[in-house]
mmCIF file of C-alpha atoms and ligand atoms in Angstrom:
data_model
loop_
_atom_site.group_PDB
_atom_site.id
_atom_site.type_symbol
_atom_site.label_atom_id
_atom_site.label_comp_id
_atom_site.label_asym_id
_atom_site.label_seq_id
_atom_site.Cartn_x
_atom_site.Cartn_y
_atom_site.Cartn_z
ATOM 1 C CA MET A 1 77.543 80.404 -57.703
ATOM 2 C CA SER A 2 78.634 79.650 -61.247
ATOM 3 C CA ASN A 3 82.394 80.020 -60.873
ATOM 4 C CA CYS A 4 82.844 78.476 -57.435
ATOM 5 C CA ILE A 5 84.791 75.234 -57.099
ATOM 6 C CA PHE A 6 82.884 74.041 -54.036
ATOM 7 C CA CYS A 7 79.513 74.787 -55.705
ATOM 8 C CA LYS A 8 80.691 72.721 -58.672
ATOM 9 C CA ILE A 9 81.623 69.857 -56.323
ATOM 10 C CA ALA A 10 78.246 70.255 -54.551
ATOM 11 C CA THR A 11 76.324 69.834 -57.819
ATOM 12 C CA GLY A 12 78.597 67.083 -59.164
ATOM 13 C CA GLU A 13 79.874 69.223 -62.052
ATOM 14 C CA ILE A 14 83.350 68.498 -60.675
ATOM 15 C CA PRO A 15 83.585 64.923 -59.371
ATOM 16 C CA ALA A 16 84.823 64.404 -55.815
ATOM 17 C CA GLU A 17 84.376 61.618 -53.305
ATOM 18 C CA LYS A 18 81.868 62.792 -50.722
ATOM 19 C CA ILE A 19 82.723 61.166 -47.412
ATOM 20 C CA TYR A 20 79.397 62.379 -45.990
ATOM 21 C CA GLU A 21 76.417 64.130 -47.546
ATOM 22 C CA SER A 22 73.109 65.508 -46.265
ATOM 23 C CA ASP A 23 70.591 68.045 -47.558
ATOM 24 C CA GLY A 24 72.579 70.945 -46.125
ATOM 25 C CA ALA A 25 76.236 69.926 -46.149
ATOM 26 C CA PHE A 26 78.856 67.527 -47.438
ATOM 27 C CA VAL A 27 82.412 66.490 -46.559
ATOM 28 C CA ILE A 28 85.381 65.933 -48.899
ATOM 29 C CA ARG A 29 89.112 65.314 -48.454
ATOM 30 C CA ASP A 30 91.273 68.419 -48.763
ATOM 31 C CA ILE A 31 93.308 68.272 -51.977
ATOM 32 C CA ASN A 32 96.408 69.506 -50.106
ATOM 33 C CA PRO A 33 96.229 67.770 -46.712
ATOM 34 C CA GLN A 34 97.975 69.391 -43.739
ATOM 35 C CA ALA A 35 97.518 66.388 -41.438
ATOM 36 C CA PRO A 36 96.992 62.627 -41.816
ATOM 37 C CA VAL A 37 93.263 63.401 -41.800
ATOM 38 C CA HIS A 38 92.214 66.690 -43.397
ATOM 39 C CA PHE A 39 88.572 66.991 -44.410
ATOM 40 C CA LEU A 40 86.462 69.968 -45.433
ATOM 41 C CA ALA A 41 82.847 70.257 -44.246
ATOM 42 C CA ILE A 42 81.024 72.461 -46.743
ATOM 43 C CA PRO A 43 77.472 73.861 -46.807
ATOM 44 C CA THR A 44 75.611 72.925 -49.989
ATOM 45 C CA ARG A 45 74.475 76.540 -50.422
ATOM 46 C CA HIS A 46 77.002 79.205 -51.323
ATOM 47 C CA TYR A 47 77.930 81.594 -48.507
ATOM 48 C CA PRO A 48 81.282 83.312 -49.062
ATOM 49 C CA ALA A 49 82.185 83.627 -45.360
ATOM 50 C CA VAL A 50 80.717 83.542 -41.850
ATOM 51 C CA HIS A 51 79.216 87.038 -42.014
ATOM 52 C CA ASP A 52 77.366 86.232 -45.231
ATOM 53 C CA ILE A 53 75.065 83.688 -43.553
ATOM 54 C CA PRO A 54 71.690 85.364 -42.900
ATOM 55 C CA GLN A 55 70.722 85.159 -39.236
ATOM 56 C CA SER A 56 67.533 83.323 -40.205
ATOM 57 C CA GLU A 57 69.627 80.536 -41.812
ATOM 58 C CA MET A 58 72.415 80.390 -39.225
ATOM 59 C CA ALA A 59 71.003 77.603 -37.051
ATOM 60 C CA SER A 60 70.202 75.293 -39.951
ATOM 61 C CA VAL A 61 73.499 75.925 -41.776
ATOM 62 C CA MET A 62 75.670 75.469 -38.691
ATOM 63 C CA GLY A 63 73.595 72.533 -37.505
ATOM 64 C CA ALA A 64 74.070 70.759 -40.837
ATOM 65 C CA LEU A 65 77.784 71.555 -40.816
ATOM 66 C CA MET A 66 78.355 70.293 -37.297
ATOM 67 C CA ASP A 67 76.386 67.110 -37.970
ATOM 68 C CA ALA A 68 78.650 66.615 -41.002
ATOM 69 C CA VAL A 69 81.775 67.262 -38.897
ATOM 70 C CA ARG A 70 80.761 64.744 -36.270
ATOM 71 C CA GLU A 71 79.815 62.008 -38.739
ATOM 72 C CA ALA A 72 83.013 62.393 -40.801
ATOM 73 C CA ALA A 73 85.245 62.637 -37.721
ATOM 74 C CA LYS A 74 83.681 59.541 -36.219
ATOM 75 C CA ALA A 75 83.951 57.582 -39.477
ATOM 76 C CA ALA A 76 87.672 58.434 -39.593
ATOM 77 C CA GLY A 77 88.164 57.402 -35.954
ATOM 78 C CA LEU A 78 88.987 60.934 -34.828
ATOM 79 C CA ASP A 79 86.422 61.014 -32.045
ATOM 80 C CA ALA A 80 88.710 58.928 -29.770
ATOM 81 C CA ASN A 81 91.658 61.343 -29.556
ATOM 82 C CA GLY A 82 90.124 64.575 -30.791
ATOM 83 C CA TYR A 83 90.604 66.849 -33.740
ATOM 84 C CA ARG A 84 90.773 70.517 -34.681
ATOM 85 C CA LEU A 85 88.178 72.588 -36.537
ATOM 86 C CA ILE A 86 89.282 75.720 -38.388
ATOM 87 C CA VAL A 87 87.278 78.311 -40.300
ATOM 88 C CA ASN A 88 89.305 80.836 -42.247
ATOM 89 C CA SER A 89 86.792 83.634 -42.761
ATOM 90 C CA GLY A 90 88.031 86.439 -44.962
ATOM 91 C CA ASP A 91 91.330 87.632 -46.366
ATOM 92 C CA ILE A 92 93.274 88.231 -43.148
ATOM 93 C CA ALA A 93 92.637 84.644 -42.079
ATOM 94 C CA GLY A 94 94.036 83.396 -45.371
ATOM 95 C CA GLN A 95 90.760 82.146 -46.838
ATOM 96 C CA THR A 96 91.503 81.024 -50.393
ATOM 97 C CA VAL A 97 88.184 79.476 -51.453
ATOM 98 C CA PRO A 98 85.358 81.993 -50.915
ATOM 99 C CA HIS A 99 82.697 79.372 -50.133
ATOM 100 C CA LEU A 100 82.428 78.863 -46.367
ATOM 101 C CA HIS A 101 83.960 75.619 -45.112
ATOM 102 C CA ILE A 102 85.202 74.032 -41.899
ATOM 103 C CA HIS A 103 88.601 72.328 -41.937
ATOM 104 C CA ILE A 104 88.706 69.097 -39.907
ATOM 105 C CA LEU A 105 92.280 68.179 -38.954
ATOM 106 C CA GLY A 106 93.414 65.123 -37.028
ATOM 107 C CA GLY A 107 95.670 62.110 -36.855
ATOM 108 C CA ARG A 108 98.687 63.931 -35.389
ATOM 109 C CA ASP A 109 99.549 66.260 -32.512
ATOM 110 C CA LEU A 110 98.419 69.756 -33.438
ATOM 111 C CA ALA A 111 100.472 72.699 -32.221
ATOM 112 C CA TRP A 112 98.901 75.818 -30.713
ATOM 113 C CA PRO A 113 98.755 78.684 -31.531
ATOM 114 C CA PRO A 114 98.448 78.242 -35.296
ATOM 115 C CA GLY A 115 100.387 80.617 -37.519
HETATM 116 P P1 LIG B 201 90.931 78.062 -47.102
HETATM 117 O O1 LIG B 201 92.338 78.505 -47.391
HETATM 118 O O2 LIG B 201 89.948 78.824 -47.957
HETATM 119 O O3 LIG B 201 90.562 78.061 -45.655
HETATM 120 O O4 LIG B 201 90.873 76.534 -47.517
HETATM 121 C C1 LIG B 201 90.637 76.087 -48.802
HETATM 122 C C2 LIG B 201 91.069 74.650 -48.856
HETATM 123 O O5 LIG B 201 90.509 74.043 -50.005
HETATM 124 C C3 LIG B 201 92.597 74.468 -48.962
HETATM 125 O O6 LIG B 201 93.051 73.705 -47.846
HETATM 126 C C4 LIG B 201 92.786 73.758 -50.301
HETATM 127 O O7 LIG B 201 93.801 72.790 -50.248
HETATM 128 C C5 LIG B 201 91.420 73.149 -50.552
HETATM 129 N N1 LIG B 201 91.047 73.027 -51.960
HETATM 130 C C6 LIG B 201 91.176 73.974 -52.925
HETATM 131 N N2 LIG B 201 90.704 73.525 -54.108
HETATM 132 C C7 LIG B 201 90.254 72.258 -53.872
HETATM 133 C C8 LIG B 201 89.653 71.272 -54.706
HETATM 134 O O8 LIG B 201 89.433 71.458 -55.899
HETATM 135 N N3 LIG B 201 89.319 70.078 -54.125
HETATM 136 C C9 LIG B 201 89.556 69.835 -52.798
HETATM 137 N N4 LIG B 201 89.203 68.644 -52.331
HETATM 138 N N5 LIG B 201 90.128 70.751 -51.980
HETATM 139 C C10 LIG B 201 90.472 71.943 -52.509
HETATM 140 ZN ZN1 LIG B 202 80.151 78.201 -53.826
#
């Protein structure tokens, strides 16, 4: 999508360090980290939110995203103690960038429930 910040990062129009990259997904550091480690795993293709992924693409999109999560979490040493994944999907969840992404949070104790 032409006016989407994560699409622009995906294509390289906006430079960002990609911690991990595959055909279907990539991982960057969140610009406003909420934990010592705060990454975003992002599908290369533009889907605004969870319900916008066609069923026929769901397995490949989520497979690519979860591979990206595991590789980035392991590279950051999060696999030893664990980490939290968050998807804000839609307005009520507080989604601010309408290009689906998974937050990866770790490196500190994480309270539950979230706000
Ligand atoms: P959401 O609120 O949609 O679940 O999460 C969007 C996240 O993207 C926020 O945590 C925000 O800090 C992050 N973000 C917004 N713009 C940029 C950007 O240009 N670069 C990076 N690396 N992160 C961004
Ligand atoms: Zn996009």
